[in-house]
XYZ file of C-alpha atoms in Angstrom:
650
model
C 192.194 262.370 51.389
C 189.780 263.870 50.121
C 185.742 262.589 49.673
C 184.294 262.868 46.088
C 180.480 262.393 46.353
C 180.910 261.522 42.478
C 183.422 258.975 43.088
C 187.319 259.214 42.241
C 186.644 257.293 38.970
C 184.011 259.031 37.762
C 185.494 262.706 38.394
C 189.028 261.652 37.226
C 187.121 260.130 33.778
C 184.824 263.575 33.534
C 187.978 265.747 34.010
C 190.141 267.748 30.939
C 193.625 267.575 31.012
C 193.965 270.547 32.887
C 190.979 269.409 35.321
C 192.741 266.528 36.042
C 196.146 268.200 37.541
C 194.360 269.686 39.977
C 191.907 266.857 40.949
C 195.631 265.086 41.286
C 196.686 267.277 43.901
C 193.717 268.429 45.699
C 193.059 263.732 46.068
C 196.539 263.722 47.061
C 196.388 266.822 49.563
C 192.920 267.310 51.137
C 192.271 265.362 54.292
C 189.676 262.952 54.118
C 186.920 265.593 55.974
C 186.712 267.877 53.041
C 184.243 267.292 50.471
C 184.492 267.785 47.041
C 182.510 268.257 43.787
C 183.446 268.024 40.066
C 181.562 270.355 37.150
C 178.217 270.193 38.970
C 175.368 272.631 38.821
C 174.965 274.698 41.841
C 172.671 276.211 43.819
C 168.813 277.039 41.980
C 171.001 278.808 39.098
C 172.263 276.036 37.626
C 176.047 277.608 37.807
C 178.496 275.197 37.177
C 182.012 275.792 38.664
C 184.968 273.039 37.402
C 185.230 272.465 41.828
C 183.358 273.292 44.457
C 185.262 271.812 48.071
C 183.892 272.424 51.281
C 185.945 271.792 54.417
C 184.670 271.798 58.021
C 187.191 273.967 59.266
C 188.228 276.260 56.548
C 184.958 276.837 54.737
C 183.329 276.772 51.488
C 186.126 277.935 48.197
C 184.526 277.579 44.209
C 187.139 276.961 41.293
C 187.630 277.159 37.559
C 190.544 275.442 35.673
C 191.798 276.540 32.746
C 194.495 274.879 30.701
C 195.473 277.801 28.779
C 199.583 278.067 27.665
C 201.377 281.956 27.571
C 201.367 281.907 23.696
C 197.297 282.182 24.056
C 196.753 285.093 26.100
C 196.232 288.067 24.204
C 194.979 290.416 26.360
C 192.915 290.696 29.842
C 191.074 292.584 31.930
C 189.426 291.729 35.312
C 186.196 290.840 33.400
C 187.652 289.333 30.020
C 190.591 287.194 28.722
C 191.323 287.755 24.866
C 192.992 283.964 23.535
C 194.713 283.564 20.315
C 193.195 280.542 18.667
C 193.350 278.900 15.382
C 190.449 281.108 14.088
C 191.340 284.324 15.661
C 191.247 285.968 18.757
C 188.395 285.313 20.836
C 186.557 286.648 24.364
C 186.551 284.400 27.459
C 184.777 285.423 31.239
C 187.404 285.904 33.515
C 187.397 283.066 35.468
C 188.194 284.770 38.700
C 185.161 286.659 37.940
C 182.677 283.503 37.028
C 183.925 281.878 40.010
C 183.018 285.057 42.368
C 179.842 284.989 40.374
C 179.221 280.875 41.724
C 180.010 281.564 45.093
C 178.550 285.166 45.562
C 175.519 283.882 44.602
C 175.185 280.861 46.902
C 176.194 282.730 50.025
C 173.657 285.467 49.548
C 170.978 282.250 49.461
C 172.832 280.782 52.826
C 172.891 283.922 54.084
C 168.977 283.830 54.765
C 169.798 280.775 56.752
C 169.632 281.488 60.173
C 171.288 278.337 60.328
C 174.298 279.021 58.633
C 174.865 282.930 60.058
C 176.725 284.322 63.087
C 173.664 285.506 65.275
C 175.650 288.053 67.153
C 178.975 289.674 67.255
C 180.946 291.399 64.488
C 179.783 288.274 61.440
C 176.102 288.900 63.001
C 173.865 287.509 60.195
C 177.162 287.085 57.811
C 178.016 283.240 57.241
C 179.733 281.640 59.932
C 181.873 279.967 57.752
C 185.020 281.612 55.868
C 184.514 281.162 52.319
C 185.935 282.289 48.711
C 187.058 281.794 45.043
C 189.772 281.518 43.027
C 190.991 279.556 39.765
C 193.772 277.513 38.624
C 195.813 278.331 35.377
C 197.245 274.898 35.250
C 199.556 275.363 32.433
C 201.411 278.312 33.380
C 204.409 278.422 35.564
C 205.503 281.080 38.173
C 208.357 282.013 36.041
C 206.362 282.755 32.684
C 204.003 285.329 33.947
C 206.479 286.998 36.704
C 205.484 290.664 34.661
C 203.245 292.727 36.858
C 200.915 293.230 34.450
C 200.100 289.308 35.183
C 199.795 289.779 38.785
C 197.147 292.461 38.594
C 194.297 290.620 36.149
C 195.593 287.326 38.403
C 196.001 288.377 41.942
C 198.497 285.380 42.995
C 196.444 285.181 46.556
C 193.525 283.665 44.433
C 195.750 282.011 41.359
C 196.920 278.729 41.024
C 199.779 278.180 38.620
C 201.584 274.946 37.437
C 204.169 275.094 40.594
C 201.541 274.576 43.171
C 200.404 270.948 41.552
C 203.693 269.426 40.818
C 204.314 266.160 42.725
C 206.991 267.468 44.622
C 205.063 270.513 45.970
C 204.532 269.534 50.096
C 200.980 269.378 51.180
C 200.829 271.956 54.356
C 202.482 274.468 51.285
C 199.369 273.574 49.242
C 196.920 273.994 51.541
C 198.327 277.800 52.372
C 198.030 278.320 49.026
C 194.622 277.294 48.272
C 193.205 278.589 51.517
C 194.744 282.176 51.223
C 191.936 282.331 48.642
C 189.161 282.870 51.520
C 187.565 286.213 51.496
C 187.782 285.969 55.092
C 189.224 283.748 57.134
C 188.344 283.433 61.188
C 188.111 280.071 63.064
C 184.694 277.991 62.752
C 184.115 274.483 62.432
C 180.960 273.181 60.491
C 179.029 270.847 61.983
C 177.944 268.015 60.200
C 174.080 269.572 60.559
C 175.707 272.832 59.104
C 177.504 270.570 56.319
C 174.175 269.053 55.349
C 172.407 272.467 55.485
C 175.023 273.756 52.805
C 175.113 270.666 50.693
C 170.958 271.441 50.893
C 171.709 275.624 48.998
C 174.163 274.054 46.806
C 172.675 270.704 45.440
C 169.008 270.894 44.848
C 168.471 267.729 43.261
C 169.859 266.756 46.796
C 166.688 268.325 48.921
C 164.814 265.348 49.709
C 160.946 266.987 49.993
C 159.608 265.040 53.152
C 156.258 262.250 51.190
C 153.191 264.386 52.309
C 155.601 267.070 53.557
C 156.450 268.794 50.470
C 153.750 270.767 49.976
C 152.826 271.873 52.975
C 156.315 273.007 53.836
C 157.339 273.953 50.971
C 160.618 276.418 49.871
C 161.739 279.454 51.498
C 160.444 282.577 49.422
C 162.146 283.395 47.220
C 163.420 287.226 48.567
C 162.147 285.987 52.502
C 164.417 284.405 55.526
C 164.075 280.310 55.145
C 162.844 279.453 58.714
C 164.379 276.795 60.762
C 161.120 274.722 59.809
C 161.030 275.157 56.750
C 164.474 273.391 55.757
C 164.186 270.598 54.242
C 166.718 267.648 54.138
C 169.089 266.461 52.167
C 170.641 262.994 51.165
C 173.441 261.998 53.598
C 176.689 261.301 51.879
C 176.506 257.690 51.192
C 173.370 258.318 49.858
C 174.561 261.260 47.592
C 177.565 258.828 46.381
C 175.330 255.868 44.852
C 173.004 258.263 43.727
C 176.125 259.991 41.675
C 178.205 257.509 40.787
C 175.756 255.254 39.165
C 176.736 254.587 35.666
C 176.043 252.312 33.038
C 175.644 248.221 33.833
C 173.341 246.744 36.530
C 172.980 247.904 40.101
C 171.093 247.051 43.259
C 171.103 248.430 45.885
C 169.703 246.886 49.427
C 167.908 249.478 51.722
C 166.492 248.858 54.568
C 162.558 250.797 55.283
C 163.715 254.336 55.394
C 166.882 254.527 53.897
C 166.301 256.458 50.867
C 165.964 253.783 48.249
C 163.012 255.886 46.504
C 165.016 259.351 46.848
C 168.025 257.643 45.019
C 165.161 256.206 42.323
C 164.083 260.336 41.993
C 167.544 261.309 41.866
C 168.422 258.997 39.189
C 165.358 259.161 37.085
C 165.395 263.141 36.673
C 169.084 263.098 35.971
C 169.068 260.515 33.338
C 165.461 262.519 31.905
C 166.714 265.146 29.768
C 168.816 262.625 27.526
C 165.856 259.855 27.662
C 163.947 262.387 26.196
C 166.151 264.051 23.681
C 166.767 260.780 22.249
C 162.915 259.483 22.068
C 163.668 256.496 24.724
C 162.403 256.801 28.169
C 162.880 256.000 31.575
C 161.387 253.546 33.233
C 160.333 253.432 36.706
C 158.231 250.210 37.853
C 157.022 249.513 41.495
C 153.910 247.043 42.533
C 151.557 249.087 43.567
C 149.922 252.045 42.247
C 150.086 254.394 44.847
C 153.431 254.418 44.972
C 153.786 254.750 41.565
C 151.688 257.855 41.506
C 153.542 258.815 44.617
C 157.313 258.707 42.769
C 155.456 260.296 39.291
C 154.132 263.432 41.993
C 157.681 263.481 43.529
C 159.133 264.040 39.905
C 156.553 266.491 38.878
C 157.195 268.261 41.681
C 160.936 268.457 39.999
C 159.747 269.523 36.434
C 159.651 266.024 35.426
C 155.981 264.954 33.725
C 155.856 262.067 31.599
C 157.101 260.185 28.548
C 157.403 263.978 27.363
C 160.051 264.962 30.128
C 161.662 261.397 29.671
C 160.330 259.510 32.193
C 157.537 257.158 32.356
C 156.630 255.718 35.748
C 154.136 252.581 36.517
C 153.286 249.484 38.284
C 154.236 246.647 36.440
C 150.933 245.062 35.824
C 149.729 249.383 34.529
C 152.925 248.781 32.443
C 151.972 245.252 31.102
C 148.507 246.881 30.011
C 150.316 249.844 28.514
C 152.029 246.947 26.572
C 148.377 244.899 25.830
C 146.681 248.388 24.586
C 150.052 249.434 22.235
C 150.919 246.462 20.866
C 147.122 244.888 20.403
C 147.849 242.016 22.465
C 144.606 239.657 23.621
C 144.972 238.579 27.069
C 142.624 235.639 27.457
C 141.642 236.076 30.984
C 138.372 237.381 31.883
C 138.967 240.827 34.560
C 137.464 238.607 37.156
C 138.942 237.349 39.329
C 141.433 240.008 39.302
C 144.256 237.553 40.882
C 144.344 235.260 37.738
C 143.832 238.150 35.261
C 146.764 239.408 36.270
C 148.803 236.602 35.918
C 147.540 235.917 32.951
C 148.238 239.842 31.512
C 151.647 239.344 32.794
C 152.241 235.983 31.378
C 151.031 237.536 27.611
C 153.436 240.652 27.811
C 156.086 237.835 28.380
C 156.052 236.136 25.865
C 155.317 239.044 22.926
C 158.602 240.395 24.688
C 160.125 237.079 24.318
C 158.679 236.549 20.647
C 159.839 240.471 19.517
C 156.202 241.498 19.418
C 157.146 244.130 22.038
C 160.373 245.378 21.234
C 163.107 244.690 23.733
C 166.108 247.541 24.574
C 163.029 250.400 24.468
C 164.490 252.882 27.452
C 166.972 253.642 28.298
C 167.711 252.963 31.878
C 164.923 250.843 33.753
C 164.607 251.423 38.213
C 162.796 248.775 39.858
C 161.538 250.610 43.644
C 160.482 247.611 46.625
C 161.791 244.967 43.852
C 161.724 242.525 46.088
C 157.239 242.178 45.496
C 158.533 240.942 42.250
C 157.902 237.764 40.639
C 160.932 236.437 38.611
C 159.564 236.512 35.460
C 158.860 239.944 35.593
C 163.172 240.397 36.708
C 163.753 238.599 33.966
C 161.585 241.213 31.335
C 163.024 243.672 33.337
C 166.608 243.327 32.052
C 165.139 242.634 28.815
C 163.725 245.862 28.243
C 166.710 247.919 29.521
C 168.877 249.558 25.930
C 171.733 246.950 25.482
C 174.286 250.231 25.007
C 173.394 250.824 28.810
C 172.525 247.750 30.332
C 170.789 250.690 32.907
C 169.062 248.542 35.182
C 168.414 249.654 38.665
C 167.099 247.186 41.257
C 166.203 248.192 44.814
C 165.029 245.971 47.841
C 164.112 244.922 51.393
C 162.559 241.662 51.936
C 162.097 242.962 55.057
C 159.297 244.076 54.117
C 158.747 241.615 50.671
C 154.307 241.615 51.494
C 153.408 240.325 48.692
C 155.246 236.982 48.447
C 154.659 234.094 51.261
C 158.598 233.829 51.517
C 161.804 235.395 50.347
C 162.579 235.625 46.931
C 165.444 232.140 46.867
C 166.482 232.630 42.937
C 169.414 234.105 42.592
C 169.614 237.376 40.795
C 172.327 235.983 38.430
C 169.884 233.381 37.181
C 167.444 236.408 36.477
C 170.156 237.995 34.249
C 171.474 240.692 36.509
C 174.565 241.197 37.002
C 175.748 242.588 40.227
C 178.898 240.987 41.177
C 181.964 242.870 41.149
C 182.259 246.351 39.913
C 180.949 248.567 42.408
C 177.688 247.395 41.399
C 175.518 246.486 45.092
C 175.217 248.135 48.201
C 173.851 247.636 51.334
C 172.006 251.354 52.845
C 172.127 250.088 56.364
C 170.711 253.298 58.237
C 166.931 254.332 58.788
C 167.358 258.095 58.240
C 163.025 258.209 58.460
C 162.278 256.788 61.998
C 163.043 258.550 65.321
C 164.714 255.514 67.506
C 161.149 255.550 69.266
C 159.304 254.091 66.261
C 161.693 252.002 64.379
C 162.726 250.423 68.103
C 159.256 249.300 68.617
C 158.393 248.622 64.769
C 161.788 246.125 65.170
C 160.561 244.592 68.416
C 156.720 243.649 67.260
C 158.660 242.337 64.043
C 160.860 239.970 66.210
C 162.386 236.596 64.517
C 161.731 238.010 60.828
C 164.957 240.589 61.971
C 168.476 239.101 62.623
C 169.356 240.204 66.014
C 172.159 241.956 67.660
C 175.193 243.784 65.277
C 175.377 242.348 61.448
C 177.994 240.352 60.668
C 177.957 241.009 56.747
C 178.331 244.699 57.173
C 178.929 246.941 54.046
C 181.988 248.585 55.309
C 183.859 245.463 56.122
C 182.947 243.501 52.677
C 184.285 244.264 49.298
C 182.327 244.449 45.963
C 182.363 240.471 44.878
C 181.524 239.983 48.979
C 178.659 242.114 48.359
C 177.721 241.286 45.508
C 177.107 237.699 46.427
C 175.440 239.244 49.466
C 172.817 240.858 47.361
C 172.702 237.620 45.460
C 171.369 234.752 47.619
C 175.528 233.025 47.633
C 173.883 230.016 46.619
C 170.831 229.208 44.368
C 169.008 227.727 47.443
C 169.463 229.915 50.245
C 167.059 233.233 50.756
C 168.295 236.470 49.913
C 169.573 237.949 53.722
C 167.447 240.087 55.700
C 169.480 243.273 57.245
C 168.134 245.133 60.352
C 168.763 248.590 60.192
C 170.573 250.854 62.131
C 169.137 254.038 63.457
C 170.437 257.135 63.129
C 169.626 258.413 66.372
C 166.785 260.872 65.720
C 164.593 261.525 68.985
C 160.885 261.732 69.211
C 157.828 261.308 71.228
C 157.409 257.471 72.320
C 154.599 255.903 70.457
C 150.960 255.323 72.248
C 148.799 252.035 71.759
C 144.885 252.796 72.382
C 142.460 249.788 73.372
C 138.939 250.436 72.530
C 135.878 248.467 73.243
C 134.826 248.962 69.076
C 135.107 250.246 66.134
C 132.312 253.428 67.188
C 134.889 254.247 69.403
C 137.934 253.748 68.374
C 136.849 255.973 65.535
C 136.387 258.711 67.729
C 139.149 258.416 69.236
C 141.515 258.715 66.188
C 139.579 261.227 64.692
C 139.537 263.362 68.441
C 143.395 262.991 67.995
C 143.848 263.849 64.489
C 141.615 267.340 65.555
C 144.639 267.794 68.129
C 147.197 266.935 65.953
C 145.595 269.845 63.212
C 145.081 271.997 66.348
C 149.328 271.920 66.959
C 149.856 272.860 63.537
C 149.866 269.759 61.990
C 148.950 269.593 58.042
C 146.215 267.571 57.126
C 148.717 266.125 54.352
C 150.952 264.816 56.524
C 148.604 262.048 58.716
C 148.139 259.159 57.447
C 145.483 256.196 59.213
C 146.560 252.650 57.719
C 144.566 249.897 58.290
C 144.503 246.214 57.207
C 141.205 245.826 55.162
C 138.774 248.618 53.839
C 136.382 247.562 55.141
C 137.862 248.690 58.827
C 137.544 252.495 56.966
C 134.177 252.927 56.992
C 133.870 254.419 61.060
C 136.761 256.790 61.214
C 135.594 258.116 57.712
C 132.045 259.188 59.263
C 134.074 260.273 62.385
C 136.103 262.781 60.295
C 132.574 264.445 58.575
C 131.668 264.932 62.164
C 135.199 266.918 63.261
C 134.707 269.025 59.302
C 138.256 266.913 58.827
C 138.637 266.528 54.878
C 140.402 263.347 53.736
C 140.980 260.974 50.800
C 139.997 257.266 51.815
C 141.077 253.962 49.473
C 137.592 252.332 50.414
C 136.397 254.830 47.897
C 138.207 255.924 45.325
C 141.747 254.061 43.536
C 144.988 255.086 44.491
C 145.908 257.027 41.236
C 142.993 258.870 42.089
C 144.864 260.223 45.450
C 145.594 264.237 44.667
C 149.226 264.587 46.711
C 148.334 268.328 46.400
C 145.389 268.177 49.028
C 145.669 269.228 51.722
C 143.841 266.153 53.534
C 144.151 263.293 55.792
C 144.953 259.696 54.067
C 142.938 256.944 54.872
C 144.744 253.535 53.339
C 145.630 250.021 53.274
C 148.723 248.681 54.722
C 149.588 247.163 50.882
C 149.334 251.028 49.574
C 151.475 252.310 52.012
C 153.907 250.472 51.578
C 157.028 253.272 50.212
C 155.178 255.895 51.158
C 156.301 258.469 54.122
C 154.418 260.951 56.784
C 154.919 262.733 60.181
C 152.026 261.434 61.895
C 150.843 257.858 61.004
C 147.444 256.211 62.965
C 147.598 252.362 62.193
C 144.557 251.418 63.152
C 142.376 247.987 64.295
C 145.991 246.010 64.703
C 144.166 243.306 65.918
C 142.764 242.820 62.518
C 146.343 241.413 61.384
C 146.533 238.533 63.433
C 143.110 237.464 61.779
C 143.856 237.511 58.240
C 142.872 234.856 56.402
C 145.130 232.373 54.677
C 148.401 234.371 56.099
C 151.319 233.350 57.902
C 151.692 234.981 61.400
C 155.301 236.403 60.079
C 154.001 237.517 56.681
C 151.314 239.503 58.746
C 154.050 240.869 61.471
C 155.816 242.216 58.631
C 152.486 243.925 56.640
C 152.815 245.556 60.374
C 156.450 246.346 60.018
C 155.970 248.170 56.879
C 152.630 249.958 58.550
C 154.571 251.499 61.649
C 157.904 252.426 59.628
C 156.050 254.957 57.340
C 156.304 257.365 60.563
C 158.562 259.743 60.147
C 158.019 261.682 63.673
C 154.740 260.164 65.515
C 152.804 257.408 65.610
C 149.766 255.793 67.054
C 148.548 252.289 67.197
C 144.815 251.169 68.184
C 143.061 247.852 68.435
C 139.005 247.598 68.406
C 139.511 244.288 70.567
C 142.096 242.289 72.567
C 143.795 239.220 71.598
C 147.994 238.391 71.072
C 149.251 240.651 68.675
C 147.496 243.443 71.322
C 149.034 241.976 74.098
C 152.649 241.265 72.406
C 152.692 245.339 71.202
C 151.177 246.898 74.577
C 154.034 244.385 76.163
C 156.933 245.631 73.936
C 155.811 249.356 74.334
C 155.650 248.641 78.074
C 159.244 247.279 77.793
C 160.584 250.416 75.656
C 159.469 253.072 77.928
C 161.316 250.837 81.399
C 164.485 250.591 79.378
C 164.531 253.867 77.934
C 163.209 255.454 81.242
C 166.498 253.586 82.664
C 169.073 255.470 80.347
C 167.685 258.760 80.645
């Protein structure tokens, strides 16, 4: 059966009567390596055909569907069709002309991509896979349109009729009729990376703008070729399915580090933004740390969604509480210092105001929470109350392996917090880490040690029904922590991480600055580089070293997260807490010995924090220490074992 990224149930519900006839035939006859999308904007021009089919062997096919009856057709040429309707004769675009326009716009764009064109032979410079277009006239039978004039306007090789869609039509016959619509036919099989590149061109909303790299890599010039290294990544099929099939109701996604949780959130927020803006009830996106909130706002801005006027509000939880306190003139009975006491009272004040109705309930079209593992139970209960009760559109994304603000994993089941995710396809586990290279992820997992389950997980999502998934995500029982899921590597390879052991803060900073200067000389953009420290106080030596080298930087020691300028090409110097949710192609984790010296923090918490810092790197990771210690010994030992084991594997 063909794969429908929007979900078969969703497509069935969206189809009109005529489209549903073709949908059922596609579902019946196409094999499971075929992808089918229904009624989605394609390409940068936003054209919206009824069906798009991508086959690894047959190619790309665009179809338009019409449910006209014979008596409805008053006349036609190759560009227009005249239709008899109640108010008289009206003119409609010819469905074949529509489908041709859609596919040619895509072909023109894809032929600029060197990875999708033939490098030699008679098709040199042309797409290396077939493509075509056609239409389905689902209410017309062949014997009712047998006149020669009809065949001239609706060529049989490009037109499916009612006869082709009947239940008794065999798969071979249907396939021959369907693929006769291709403009050209020649043998070729699209690889999975090539299929992903086709999807990149088909659906701009699926494009992944790697955090920190979007500005530097950018998209190709409108009229210029797309270079190989300019091509952005695209959501994988599971990520696309999760992003597209979400509807009303509560939804929980447990995604390991690098699995695309934030990307799904951004897609969903963009999708809902126009409808939310139209009704004056925005989408609220919440997270714990401000740097991540600013980054999500920036990603949405890059997609044309800039603030409440465009239907989306992005805040850290406490920033949102401050918004509520200002808007509804709430009195927070605590001084601003110490900050922890103030923020605790701020949240409690807003919670009481929400419970009493002073802060309105249901004021948001949808609420989305990124990194929800850092939220207090009370905050999640509040989020449930904030969603429009007509939709209950609450999206919760989390990974307890990255819970760096709590001493223990959450023990309260989601159901007790008012979040209902058992059954109904409302809970999902994303296991595959796409962010990190296999080398970076392997080292991070080894250093995390006992924080991660060892070996293959027994709770594989593929082997669970919806109720079992919901139970796993809900903690199964009131006193059991929500499970930690071990990431699976996507297998992407890169350079081996390095460890530099310095004898002082100054010599460490000089080494870091030299490595950054070397990366810059090799063509790495400064905006793709982050240096992560446990404490802000440790940043000053590096700042001075970067000044000496004339390297621009932004440091959280001197500026607040909301003042980070993501569009600037500068090195970011961040704390391990603030970097969570972000990613950079090149990451240096400095003064790792400080992770074992944190006051009043359990060793497991510090390992979890180091794991988060290390897994920010999408390509290259370097660690450095200022003094010896057990943690440095552990990292050195794990790195040496990793080198030996991988050398033996070749």
